[in-house]
PDB file of C-alpha atoms in Angstrom:
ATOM      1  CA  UNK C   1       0.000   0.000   0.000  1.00 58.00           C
ATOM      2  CA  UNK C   2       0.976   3.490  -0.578  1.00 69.00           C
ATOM      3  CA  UNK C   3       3.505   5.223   1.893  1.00 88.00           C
ATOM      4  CA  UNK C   4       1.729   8.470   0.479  1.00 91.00           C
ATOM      5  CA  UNK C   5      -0.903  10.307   2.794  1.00 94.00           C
ATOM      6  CA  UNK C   6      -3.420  12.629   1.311  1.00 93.00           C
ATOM      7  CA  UNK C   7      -4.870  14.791   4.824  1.00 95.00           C
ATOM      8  CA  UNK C   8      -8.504  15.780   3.358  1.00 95.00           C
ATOM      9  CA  UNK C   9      -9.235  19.342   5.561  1.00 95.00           C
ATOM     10  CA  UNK C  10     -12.077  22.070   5.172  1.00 94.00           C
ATOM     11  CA  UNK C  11     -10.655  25.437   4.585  1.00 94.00           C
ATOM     12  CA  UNK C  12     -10.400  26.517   8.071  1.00 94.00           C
ATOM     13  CA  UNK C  13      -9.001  23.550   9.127  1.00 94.00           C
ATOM     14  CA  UNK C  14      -6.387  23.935   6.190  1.00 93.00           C
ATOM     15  CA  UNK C  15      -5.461  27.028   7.312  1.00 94.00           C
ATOM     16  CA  UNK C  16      -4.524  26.401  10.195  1.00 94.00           C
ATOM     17  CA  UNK C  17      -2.971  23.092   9.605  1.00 93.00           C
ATOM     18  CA  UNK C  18      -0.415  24.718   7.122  1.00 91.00           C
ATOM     19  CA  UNK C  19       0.531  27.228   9.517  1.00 91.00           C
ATOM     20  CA  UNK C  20       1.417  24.838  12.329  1.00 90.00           C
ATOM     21  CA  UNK C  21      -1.670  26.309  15.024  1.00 93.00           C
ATOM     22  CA  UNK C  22      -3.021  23.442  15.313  1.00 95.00           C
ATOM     23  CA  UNK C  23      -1.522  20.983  18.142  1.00 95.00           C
ATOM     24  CA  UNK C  24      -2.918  17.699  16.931  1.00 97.00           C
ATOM     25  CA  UNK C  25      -2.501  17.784  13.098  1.00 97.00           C
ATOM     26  CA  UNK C  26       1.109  18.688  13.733  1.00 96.00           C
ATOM     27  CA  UNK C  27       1.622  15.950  16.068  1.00 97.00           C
ATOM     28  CA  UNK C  28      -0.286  13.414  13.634  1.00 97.00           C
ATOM     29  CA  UNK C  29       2.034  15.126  10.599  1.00 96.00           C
ATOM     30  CA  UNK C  30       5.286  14.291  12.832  1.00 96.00           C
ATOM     31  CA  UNK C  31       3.896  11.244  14.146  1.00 97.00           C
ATOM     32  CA  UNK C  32       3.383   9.996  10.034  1.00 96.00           C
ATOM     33  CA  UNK C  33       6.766  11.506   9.029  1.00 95.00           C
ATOM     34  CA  UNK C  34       8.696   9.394  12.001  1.00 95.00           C
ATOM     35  CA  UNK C  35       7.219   6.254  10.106  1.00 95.00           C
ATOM     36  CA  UNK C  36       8.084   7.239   6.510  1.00 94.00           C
ATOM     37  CA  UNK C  37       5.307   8.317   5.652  1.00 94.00           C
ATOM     38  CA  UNK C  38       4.989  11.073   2.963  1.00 92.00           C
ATOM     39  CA  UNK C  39       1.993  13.551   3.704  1.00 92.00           C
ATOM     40  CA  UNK C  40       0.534  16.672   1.598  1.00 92.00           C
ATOM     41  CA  UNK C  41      -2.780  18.598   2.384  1.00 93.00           C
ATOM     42  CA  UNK C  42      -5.916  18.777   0.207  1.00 93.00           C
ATOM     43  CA  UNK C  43      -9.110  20.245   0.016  1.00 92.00           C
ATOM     44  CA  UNK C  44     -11.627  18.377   1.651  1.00 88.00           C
ATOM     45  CA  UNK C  45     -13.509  18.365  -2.179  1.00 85.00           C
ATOM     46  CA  UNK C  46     -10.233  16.627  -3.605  1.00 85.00           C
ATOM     47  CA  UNK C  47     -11.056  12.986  -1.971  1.00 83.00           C
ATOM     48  CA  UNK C  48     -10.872  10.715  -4.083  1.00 74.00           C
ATOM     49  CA  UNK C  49      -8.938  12.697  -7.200  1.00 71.00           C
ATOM     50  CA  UNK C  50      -5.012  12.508  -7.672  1.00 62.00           C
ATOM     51  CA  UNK C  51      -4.028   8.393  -7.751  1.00 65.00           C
ATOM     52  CA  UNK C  52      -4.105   6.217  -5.117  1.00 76.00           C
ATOM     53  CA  UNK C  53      -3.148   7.595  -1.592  1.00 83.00           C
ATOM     54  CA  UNK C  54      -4.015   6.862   2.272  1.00 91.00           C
ATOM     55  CA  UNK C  55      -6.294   9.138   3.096  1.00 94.00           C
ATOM     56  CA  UNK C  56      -6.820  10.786   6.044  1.00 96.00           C
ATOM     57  CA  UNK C  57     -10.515  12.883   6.548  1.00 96.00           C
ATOM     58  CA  UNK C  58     -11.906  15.087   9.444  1.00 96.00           C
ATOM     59  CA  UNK C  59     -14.811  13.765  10.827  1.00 95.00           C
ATOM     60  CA  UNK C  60     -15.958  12.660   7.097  1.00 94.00           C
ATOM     61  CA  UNK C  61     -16.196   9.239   6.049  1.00 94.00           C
ATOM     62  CA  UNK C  62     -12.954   7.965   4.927  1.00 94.00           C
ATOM     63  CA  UNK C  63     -12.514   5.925   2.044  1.00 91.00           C
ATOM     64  CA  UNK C  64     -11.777   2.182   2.320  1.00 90.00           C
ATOM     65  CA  UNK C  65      -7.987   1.932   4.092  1.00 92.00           C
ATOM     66  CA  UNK C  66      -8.483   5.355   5.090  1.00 94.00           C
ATOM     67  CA  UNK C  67      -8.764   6.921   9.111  1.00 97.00           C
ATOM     68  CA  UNK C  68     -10.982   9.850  10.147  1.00 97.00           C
ATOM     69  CA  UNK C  69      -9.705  11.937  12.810  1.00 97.00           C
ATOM     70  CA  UNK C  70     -12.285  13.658  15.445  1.00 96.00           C
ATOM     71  CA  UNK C  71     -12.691  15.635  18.076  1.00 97.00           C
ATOM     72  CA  UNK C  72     -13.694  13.107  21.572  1.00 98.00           C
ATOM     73  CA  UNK C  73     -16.753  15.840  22.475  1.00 98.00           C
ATOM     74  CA  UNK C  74     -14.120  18.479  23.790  1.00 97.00           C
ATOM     75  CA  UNK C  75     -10.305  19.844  22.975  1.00 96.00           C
ATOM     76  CA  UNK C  76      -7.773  18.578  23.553  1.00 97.00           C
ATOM     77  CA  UNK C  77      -9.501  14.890  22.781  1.00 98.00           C
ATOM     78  CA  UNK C  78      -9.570  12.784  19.914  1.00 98.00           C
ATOM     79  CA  UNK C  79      -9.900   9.915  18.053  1.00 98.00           C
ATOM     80  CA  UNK C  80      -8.334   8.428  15.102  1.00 98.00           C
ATOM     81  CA  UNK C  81      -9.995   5.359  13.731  1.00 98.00           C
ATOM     82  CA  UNK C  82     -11.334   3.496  10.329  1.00 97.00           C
ATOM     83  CA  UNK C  83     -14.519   4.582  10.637  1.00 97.00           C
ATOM     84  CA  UNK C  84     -16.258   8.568  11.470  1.00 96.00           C
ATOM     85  CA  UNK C  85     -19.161   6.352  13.421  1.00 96.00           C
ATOM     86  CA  UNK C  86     -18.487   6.849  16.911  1.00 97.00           C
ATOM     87  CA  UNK C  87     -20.201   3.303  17.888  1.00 97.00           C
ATOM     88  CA  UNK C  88     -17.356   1.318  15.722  1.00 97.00           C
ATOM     89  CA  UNK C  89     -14.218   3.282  17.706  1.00 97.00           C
ATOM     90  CA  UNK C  90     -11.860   1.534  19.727  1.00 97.00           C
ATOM     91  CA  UNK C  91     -13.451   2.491  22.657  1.00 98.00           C
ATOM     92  CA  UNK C  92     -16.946   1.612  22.527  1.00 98.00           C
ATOM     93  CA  UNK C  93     -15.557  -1.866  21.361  1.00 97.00           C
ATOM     94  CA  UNK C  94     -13.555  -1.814  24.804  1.00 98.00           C
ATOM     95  CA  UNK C  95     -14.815  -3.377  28.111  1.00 98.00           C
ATOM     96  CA  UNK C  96     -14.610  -0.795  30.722  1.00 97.00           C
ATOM     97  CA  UNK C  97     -14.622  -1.793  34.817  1.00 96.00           C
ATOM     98  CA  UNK C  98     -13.897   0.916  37.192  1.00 96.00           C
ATOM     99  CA  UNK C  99     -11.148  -0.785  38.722  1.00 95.00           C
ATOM    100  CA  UNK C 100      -9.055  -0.183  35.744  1.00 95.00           C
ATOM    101  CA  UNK C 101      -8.383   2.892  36.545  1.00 96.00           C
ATOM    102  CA  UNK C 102      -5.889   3.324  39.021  1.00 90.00           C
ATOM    103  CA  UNK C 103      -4.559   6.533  38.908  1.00 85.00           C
ATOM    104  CA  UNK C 104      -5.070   8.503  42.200  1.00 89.00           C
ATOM    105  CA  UNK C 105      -5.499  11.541  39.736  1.00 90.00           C
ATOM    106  CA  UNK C 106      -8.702  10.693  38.292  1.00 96.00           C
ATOM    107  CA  UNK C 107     -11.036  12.426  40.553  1.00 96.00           C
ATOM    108  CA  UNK C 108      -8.623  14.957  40.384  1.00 97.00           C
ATOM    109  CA  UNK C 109      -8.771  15.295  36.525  1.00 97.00           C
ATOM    110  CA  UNK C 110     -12.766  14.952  36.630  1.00 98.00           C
ATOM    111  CA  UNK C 111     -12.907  18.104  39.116  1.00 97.00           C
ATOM    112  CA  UNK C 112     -10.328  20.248  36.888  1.00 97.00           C
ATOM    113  CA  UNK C 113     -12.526  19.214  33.875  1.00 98.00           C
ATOM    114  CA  UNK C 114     -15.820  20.097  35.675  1.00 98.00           C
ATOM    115  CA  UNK C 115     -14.501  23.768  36.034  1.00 98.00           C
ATOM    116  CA  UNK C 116     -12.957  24.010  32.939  1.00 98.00           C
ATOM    117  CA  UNK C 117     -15.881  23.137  31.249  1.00 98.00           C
ATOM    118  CA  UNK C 118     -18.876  24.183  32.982  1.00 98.00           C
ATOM    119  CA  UNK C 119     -17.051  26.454  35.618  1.00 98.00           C
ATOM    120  CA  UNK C 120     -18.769  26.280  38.706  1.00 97.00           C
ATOM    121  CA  UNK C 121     -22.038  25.010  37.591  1.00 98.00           C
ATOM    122  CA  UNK C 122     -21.625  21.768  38.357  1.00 98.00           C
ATOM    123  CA  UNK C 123     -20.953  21.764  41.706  1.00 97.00           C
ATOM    124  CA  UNK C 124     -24.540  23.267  42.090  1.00 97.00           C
ATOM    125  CA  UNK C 125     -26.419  20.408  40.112  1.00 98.00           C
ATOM    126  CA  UNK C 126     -29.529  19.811  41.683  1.00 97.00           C
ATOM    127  CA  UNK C 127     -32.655  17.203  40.108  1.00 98.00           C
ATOM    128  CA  UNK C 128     -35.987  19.523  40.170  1.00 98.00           C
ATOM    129  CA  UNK C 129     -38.068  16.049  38.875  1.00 98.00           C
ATOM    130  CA  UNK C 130     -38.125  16.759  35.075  1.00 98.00           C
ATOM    131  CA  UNK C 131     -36.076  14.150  32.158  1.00 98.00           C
ATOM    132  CA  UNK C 132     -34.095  16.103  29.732  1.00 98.00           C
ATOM    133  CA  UNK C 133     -34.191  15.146  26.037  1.00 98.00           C
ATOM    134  CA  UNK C 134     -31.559  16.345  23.796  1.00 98.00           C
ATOM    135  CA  UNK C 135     -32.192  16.076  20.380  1.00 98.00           C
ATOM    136  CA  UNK C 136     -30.685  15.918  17.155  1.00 96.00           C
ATOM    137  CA  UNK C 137     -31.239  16.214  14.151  1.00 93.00           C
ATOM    138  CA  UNK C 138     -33.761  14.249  11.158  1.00 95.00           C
ATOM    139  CA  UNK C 139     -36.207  13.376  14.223  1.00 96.00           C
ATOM    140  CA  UNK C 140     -38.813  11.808  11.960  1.00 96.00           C
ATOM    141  CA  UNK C 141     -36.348   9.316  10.502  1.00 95.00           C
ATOM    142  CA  UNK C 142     -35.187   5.897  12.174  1.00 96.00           C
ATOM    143  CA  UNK C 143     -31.079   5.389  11.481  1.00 95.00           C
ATOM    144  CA  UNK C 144     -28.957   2.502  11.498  1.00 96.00           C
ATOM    145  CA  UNK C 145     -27.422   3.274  14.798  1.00 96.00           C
ATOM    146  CA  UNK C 146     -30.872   4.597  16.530  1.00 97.00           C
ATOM    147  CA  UNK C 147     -33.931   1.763  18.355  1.00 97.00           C
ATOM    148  CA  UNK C 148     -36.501   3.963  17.094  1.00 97.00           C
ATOM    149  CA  UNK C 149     -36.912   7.478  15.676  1.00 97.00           C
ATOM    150  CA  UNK C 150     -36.749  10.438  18.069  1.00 97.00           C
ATOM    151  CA  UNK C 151     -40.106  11.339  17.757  1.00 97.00           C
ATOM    152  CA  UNK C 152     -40.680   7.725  19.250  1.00 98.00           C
ATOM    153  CA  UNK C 153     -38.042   7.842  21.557  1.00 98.00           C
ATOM    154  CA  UNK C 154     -39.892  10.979  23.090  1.00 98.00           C
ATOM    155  CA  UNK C 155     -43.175   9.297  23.204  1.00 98.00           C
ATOM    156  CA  UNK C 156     -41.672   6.184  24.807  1.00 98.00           C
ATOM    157  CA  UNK C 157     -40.265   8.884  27.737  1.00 98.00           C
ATOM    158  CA  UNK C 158     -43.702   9.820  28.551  1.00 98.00           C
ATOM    159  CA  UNK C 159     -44.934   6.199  28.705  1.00 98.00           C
ATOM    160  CA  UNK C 160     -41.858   4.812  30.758  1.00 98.00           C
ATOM    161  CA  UNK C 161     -41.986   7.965  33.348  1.00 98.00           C
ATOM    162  CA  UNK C 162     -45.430   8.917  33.060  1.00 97.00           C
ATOM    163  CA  UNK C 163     -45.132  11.620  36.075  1.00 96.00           C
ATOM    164  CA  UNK C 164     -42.106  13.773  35.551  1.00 98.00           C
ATOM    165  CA  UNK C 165     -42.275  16.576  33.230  1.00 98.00           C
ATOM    166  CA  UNK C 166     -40.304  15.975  29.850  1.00 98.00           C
ATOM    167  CA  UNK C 167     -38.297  18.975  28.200  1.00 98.00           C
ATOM    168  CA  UNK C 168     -36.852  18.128  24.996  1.00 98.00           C
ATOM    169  CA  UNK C 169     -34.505  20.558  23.783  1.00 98.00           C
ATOM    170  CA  UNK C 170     -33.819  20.953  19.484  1.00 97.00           C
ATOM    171  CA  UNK C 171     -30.118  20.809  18.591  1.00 95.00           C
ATOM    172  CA  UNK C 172     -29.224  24.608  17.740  1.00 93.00           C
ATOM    173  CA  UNK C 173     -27.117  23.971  15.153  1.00 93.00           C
ATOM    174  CA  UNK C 174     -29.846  21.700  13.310  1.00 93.00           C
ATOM    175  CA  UNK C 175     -31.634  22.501  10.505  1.00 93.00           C
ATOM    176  CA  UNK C 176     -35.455  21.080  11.437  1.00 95.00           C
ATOM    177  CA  UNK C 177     -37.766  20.880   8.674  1.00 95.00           C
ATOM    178  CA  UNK C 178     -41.671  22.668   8.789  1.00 95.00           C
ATOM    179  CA  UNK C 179     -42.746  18.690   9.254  1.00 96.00           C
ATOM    180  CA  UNK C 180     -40.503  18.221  11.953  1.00 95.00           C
ATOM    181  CA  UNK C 181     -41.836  21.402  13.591  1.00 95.00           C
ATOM    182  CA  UNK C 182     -45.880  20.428  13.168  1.00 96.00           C
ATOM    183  CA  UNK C 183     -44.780  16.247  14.814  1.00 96.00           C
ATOM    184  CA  UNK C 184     -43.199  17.975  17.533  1.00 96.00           C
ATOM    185  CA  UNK C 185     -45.992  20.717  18.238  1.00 96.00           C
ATOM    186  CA  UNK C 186     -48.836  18.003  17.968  1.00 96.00           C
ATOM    187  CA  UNK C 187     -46.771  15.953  20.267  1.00 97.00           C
ATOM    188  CA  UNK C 188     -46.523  18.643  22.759  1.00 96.00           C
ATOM    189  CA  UNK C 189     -50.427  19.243  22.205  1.00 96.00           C
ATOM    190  CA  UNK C 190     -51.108  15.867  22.943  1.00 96.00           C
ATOM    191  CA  UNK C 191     -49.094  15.660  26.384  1.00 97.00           C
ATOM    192  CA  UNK C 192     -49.343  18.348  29.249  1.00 96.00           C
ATOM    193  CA  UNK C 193     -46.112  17.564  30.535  1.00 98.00           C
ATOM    194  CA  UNK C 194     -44.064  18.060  27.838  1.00 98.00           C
ATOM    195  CA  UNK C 195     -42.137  21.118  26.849  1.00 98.00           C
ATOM    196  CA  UNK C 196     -40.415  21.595  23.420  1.00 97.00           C
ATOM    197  CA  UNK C 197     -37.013  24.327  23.827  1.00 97.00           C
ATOM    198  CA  UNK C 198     -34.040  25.608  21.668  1.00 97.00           C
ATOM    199  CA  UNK C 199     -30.835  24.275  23.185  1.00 95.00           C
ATOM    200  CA  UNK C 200     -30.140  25.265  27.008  1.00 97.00           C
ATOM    201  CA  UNK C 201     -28.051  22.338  27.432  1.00 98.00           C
ATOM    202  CA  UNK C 202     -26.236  23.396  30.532  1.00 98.00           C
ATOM    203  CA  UNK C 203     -28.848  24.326  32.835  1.00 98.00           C
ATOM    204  CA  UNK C 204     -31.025  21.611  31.770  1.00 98.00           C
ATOM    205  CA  UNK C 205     -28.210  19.259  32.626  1.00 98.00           C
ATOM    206  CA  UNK C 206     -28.130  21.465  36.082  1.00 98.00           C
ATOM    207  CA  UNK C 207     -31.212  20.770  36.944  1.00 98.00           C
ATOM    208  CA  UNK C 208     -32.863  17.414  34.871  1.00 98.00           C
ATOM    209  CA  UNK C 209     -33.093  14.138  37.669  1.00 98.00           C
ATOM    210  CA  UNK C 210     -31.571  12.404  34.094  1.00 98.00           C
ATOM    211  CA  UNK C 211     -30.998  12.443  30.530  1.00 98.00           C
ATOM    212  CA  UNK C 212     -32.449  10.510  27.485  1.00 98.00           C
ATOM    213  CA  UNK C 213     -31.134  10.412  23.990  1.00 98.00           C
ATOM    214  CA  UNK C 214     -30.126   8.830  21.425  1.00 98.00           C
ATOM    215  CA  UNK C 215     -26.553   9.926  21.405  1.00 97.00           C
ATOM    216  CA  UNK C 216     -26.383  13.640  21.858  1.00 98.00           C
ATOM    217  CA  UNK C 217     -22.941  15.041  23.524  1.00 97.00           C
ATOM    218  CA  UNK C 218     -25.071  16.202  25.952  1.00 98.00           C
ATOM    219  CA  UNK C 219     -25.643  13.109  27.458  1.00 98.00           C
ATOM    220  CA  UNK C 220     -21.781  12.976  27.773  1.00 98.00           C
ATOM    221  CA  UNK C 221     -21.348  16.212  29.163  1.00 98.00           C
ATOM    222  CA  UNK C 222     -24.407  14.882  31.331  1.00 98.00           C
ATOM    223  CA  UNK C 223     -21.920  13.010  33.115  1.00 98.00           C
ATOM    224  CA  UNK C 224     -20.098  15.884  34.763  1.00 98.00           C
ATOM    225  CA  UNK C 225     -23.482  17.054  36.725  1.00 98.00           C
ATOM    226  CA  UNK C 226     -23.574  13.655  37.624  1.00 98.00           C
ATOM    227  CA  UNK C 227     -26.446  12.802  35.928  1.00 98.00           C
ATOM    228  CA  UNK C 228     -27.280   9.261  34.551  1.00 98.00           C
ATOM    229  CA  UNK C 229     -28.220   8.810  31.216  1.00 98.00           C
ATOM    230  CA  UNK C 230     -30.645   6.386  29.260  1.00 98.00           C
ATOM    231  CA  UNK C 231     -30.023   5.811  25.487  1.00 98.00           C
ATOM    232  CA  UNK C 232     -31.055   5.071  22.726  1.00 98.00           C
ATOM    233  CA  UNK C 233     -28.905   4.750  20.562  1.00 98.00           C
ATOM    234  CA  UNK C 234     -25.235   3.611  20.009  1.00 98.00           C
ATOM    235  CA  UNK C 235     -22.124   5.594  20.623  1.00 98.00           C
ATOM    236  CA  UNK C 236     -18.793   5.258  22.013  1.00 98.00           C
ATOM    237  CA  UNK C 237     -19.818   6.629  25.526  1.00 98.00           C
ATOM    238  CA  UNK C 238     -22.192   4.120  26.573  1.00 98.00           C
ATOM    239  CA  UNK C 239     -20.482   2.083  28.938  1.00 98.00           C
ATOM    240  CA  UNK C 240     -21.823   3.533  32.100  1.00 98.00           C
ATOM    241  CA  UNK C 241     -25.040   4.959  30.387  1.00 98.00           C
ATOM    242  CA  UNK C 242     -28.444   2.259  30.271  1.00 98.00           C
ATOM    243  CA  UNK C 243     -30.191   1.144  27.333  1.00 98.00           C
ATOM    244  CA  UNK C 244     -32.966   1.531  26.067  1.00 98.00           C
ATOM    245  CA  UNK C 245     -35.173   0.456  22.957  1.00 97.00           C
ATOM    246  CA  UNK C 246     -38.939   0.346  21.857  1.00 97.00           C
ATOM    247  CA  UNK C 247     -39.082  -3.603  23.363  1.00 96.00           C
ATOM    248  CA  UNK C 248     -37.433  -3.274  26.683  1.00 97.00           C
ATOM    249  CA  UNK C 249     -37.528   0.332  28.709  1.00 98.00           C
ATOM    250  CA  UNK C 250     -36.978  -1.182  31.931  1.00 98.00           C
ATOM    251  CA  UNK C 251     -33.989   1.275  31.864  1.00 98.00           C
ATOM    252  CA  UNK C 252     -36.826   4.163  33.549  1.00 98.00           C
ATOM    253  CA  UNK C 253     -37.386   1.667  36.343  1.00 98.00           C
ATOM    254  CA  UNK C 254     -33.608   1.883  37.267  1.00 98.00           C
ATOM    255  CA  UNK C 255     -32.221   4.930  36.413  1.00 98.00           C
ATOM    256  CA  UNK C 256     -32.609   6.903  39.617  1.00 97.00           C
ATOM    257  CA  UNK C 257     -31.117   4.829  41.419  1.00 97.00           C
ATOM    258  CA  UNK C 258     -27.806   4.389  38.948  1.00 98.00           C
ATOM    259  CA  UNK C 259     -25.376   6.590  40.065  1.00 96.00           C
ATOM    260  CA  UNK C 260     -21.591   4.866  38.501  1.00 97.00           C
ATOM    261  CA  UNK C 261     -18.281   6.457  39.404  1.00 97.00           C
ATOM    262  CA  UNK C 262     -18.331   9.472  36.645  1.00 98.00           C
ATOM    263  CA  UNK C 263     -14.782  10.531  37.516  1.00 97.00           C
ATOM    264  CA  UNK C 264     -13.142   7.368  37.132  1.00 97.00           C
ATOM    265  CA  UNK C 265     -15.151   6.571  34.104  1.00 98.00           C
ATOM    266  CA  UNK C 266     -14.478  10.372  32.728  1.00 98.00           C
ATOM    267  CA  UNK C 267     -10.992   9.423  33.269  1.00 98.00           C
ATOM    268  CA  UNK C 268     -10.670   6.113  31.713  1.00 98.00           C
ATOM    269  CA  UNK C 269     -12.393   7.679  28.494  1.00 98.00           C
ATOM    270  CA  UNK C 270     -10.672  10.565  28.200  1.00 98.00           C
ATOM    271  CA  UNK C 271      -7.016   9.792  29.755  1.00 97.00           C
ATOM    272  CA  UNK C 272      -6.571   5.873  29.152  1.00 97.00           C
ATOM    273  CA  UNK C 273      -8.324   5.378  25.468  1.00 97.00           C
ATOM    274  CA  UNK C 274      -8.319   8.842  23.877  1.00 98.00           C
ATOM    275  CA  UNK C 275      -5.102  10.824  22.418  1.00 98.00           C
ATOM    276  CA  UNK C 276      -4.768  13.664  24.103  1.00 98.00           C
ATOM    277  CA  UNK C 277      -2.805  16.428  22.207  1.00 97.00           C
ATOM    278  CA  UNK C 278      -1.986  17.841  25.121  1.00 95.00           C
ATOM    279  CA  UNK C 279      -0.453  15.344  27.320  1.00 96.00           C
ATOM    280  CA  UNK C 280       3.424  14.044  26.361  1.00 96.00           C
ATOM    281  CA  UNK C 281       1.878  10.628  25.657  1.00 97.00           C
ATOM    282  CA  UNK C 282       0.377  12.207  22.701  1.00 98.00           C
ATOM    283  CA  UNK C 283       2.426  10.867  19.854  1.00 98.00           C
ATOM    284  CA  UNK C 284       2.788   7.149  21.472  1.00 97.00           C
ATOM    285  CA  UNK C 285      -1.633   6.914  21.270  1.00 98.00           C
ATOM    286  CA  UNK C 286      -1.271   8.101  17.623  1.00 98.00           C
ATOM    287  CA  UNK C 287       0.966   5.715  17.004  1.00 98.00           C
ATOM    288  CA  UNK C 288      -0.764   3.218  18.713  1.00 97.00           C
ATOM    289  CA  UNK C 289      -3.984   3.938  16.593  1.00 98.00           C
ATOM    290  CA  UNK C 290      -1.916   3.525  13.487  1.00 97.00           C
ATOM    291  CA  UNK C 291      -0.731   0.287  14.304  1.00 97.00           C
ATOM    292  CA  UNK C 292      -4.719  -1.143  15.023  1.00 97.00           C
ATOM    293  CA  UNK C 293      -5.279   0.516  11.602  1.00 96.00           C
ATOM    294  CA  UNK C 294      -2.695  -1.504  10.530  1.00 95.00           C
ATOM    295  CA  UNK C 295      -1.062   1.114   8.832  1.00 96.00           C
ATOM    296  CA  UNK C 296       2.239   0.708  10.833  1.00 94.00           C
ATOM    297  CA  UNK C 297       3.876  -2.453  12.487  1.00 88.00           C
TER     298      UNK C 297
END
């Protein structure tokens, strides 16, 4: 196969690619160039064009024998696998215990990220009896990685907790459709308790007893208010989350009383099975995701 490696970026990303700014791609550049690798940046629209190369995309789809790099949720985390589907990474495919993680940093490194994050917000989490709902986006439509379609996944809320109030919050960097809009407004119509809203992610995480989803961030980010999360759908997170699915919701009957270790899960994700750019074991987990690629020895 070829030693050649065609990066695929947007125009941004280019940018700041060829100028050095940005910490990962230069690490993954070096990292490629330590294993004789040749490497040259294209356009994004170029995939595909100019002979056979490895090919390396951002978040796209890559092309068979090719790795998509992504963001894990927040900088400086990512992932570097065969596949942009979150559900088929390394780490959803790996079993996760607490007592792998050993470190006597990880509640440590949960608490820094807390504030980082969210600042002090999370240390004033509360549950003020109502589910939160993040959506996404094409909420009529059933995909390969979803149980059901959101607008079923919302009805099946209000079946499985028929008591607490429901707020389902629209992504707000979707693009909903006028059908979309009359589903959801006939849903809320139909039931009392539940309120349709444009993002408000982080005090709805503040306050919600738990979150539902199919596999919205937010249900990650969930996990540093401490909230437990029911999805469903799959994604690389769900190790600690419960599942749920049109045939079985006996994930409502358990979920207040779930409360897993978030730090030393937050920790194991993050520290033990993502690269971090910013920590010196950077190049090593690139390295190491080239090699399950089978791209290097």
């Amino acid at each position: 196969m070829s030693q050649h490696v065609a990066l695929y970026l947007d125009p941004a990303l280019r940018q700041s690619a060829e100028a050095g700014e940005h910490n990962f791609i230069a690490h993954l550049m070096a990292v490629l160039d330590d294993h004789g690798f040749s490497l040259e940046i294209r356009p994004e629209g170029e995939m595909g064009k100019g002979g056979r190369v490895r090919a390396i995309t951002h978040m796209r789809p890559p092309p068979a024998g090719g790795l998509c790099f992504r963001r894990a949720y927040h900088y400086p985390f990512w992932g570097l696998e065969p596949t942009a589907e979150r559900w088929r990474w390394h780490v959803a495919k790996t079993a996760y215990s607490p007592e792998l993680v050993t470190d006597p940093d990880a509640t440590g490194f949960y608490q820094r990220w807390q504030k980082r994050l969210f600042d002090d917000l999370p240390g004033t989490a509360d549950r003020q009896g109502f589910v939160y709902v993040p959506l996404q986006g094409r909420i009529r439509e059933k995909r390969s990685f979803q149980s059901c379609t959101p607008i079923e996944m919302i009805r099946h809320v209000l079946a499985a907790d028929p008591k607490r109030p429901v707020i389902a919050a629209l992504h707000p960097k979707e693009v909903y459709s006028e059908a979309d809009g009359i589903s959801l407004e006939a849903l809320e119509r139909a039931h009392p308790r539940l309120k349709i809203v444009l993002g408000q992610m982080e005090p709805l995480l503040k306050d919600c007893d738990y979150v539902v989803t199919m596999n919205s961030a937010a249900a990650f980010n969930g996990y540093f208010f401490g909230k437990p999360a029911i999805l469903f759908g799959e994604v690389d997170f769900h190790h600690i989350a419960l599942r749920a699915g049109p045939d079985d919701l006996s994930a409502f009957e358990r979920v207040m009383g779930h409360q897993p270790d978030y730090a030393r899960y937050v920790y194991w994700f993050w520290q033990m099975n993502c690269i971090n750019a910013g920590h010196p074991s950077v190049r090593d987990r690139i390295s190491a995701a080239l090699k399950r690629a089978g791209w290097v020895d």
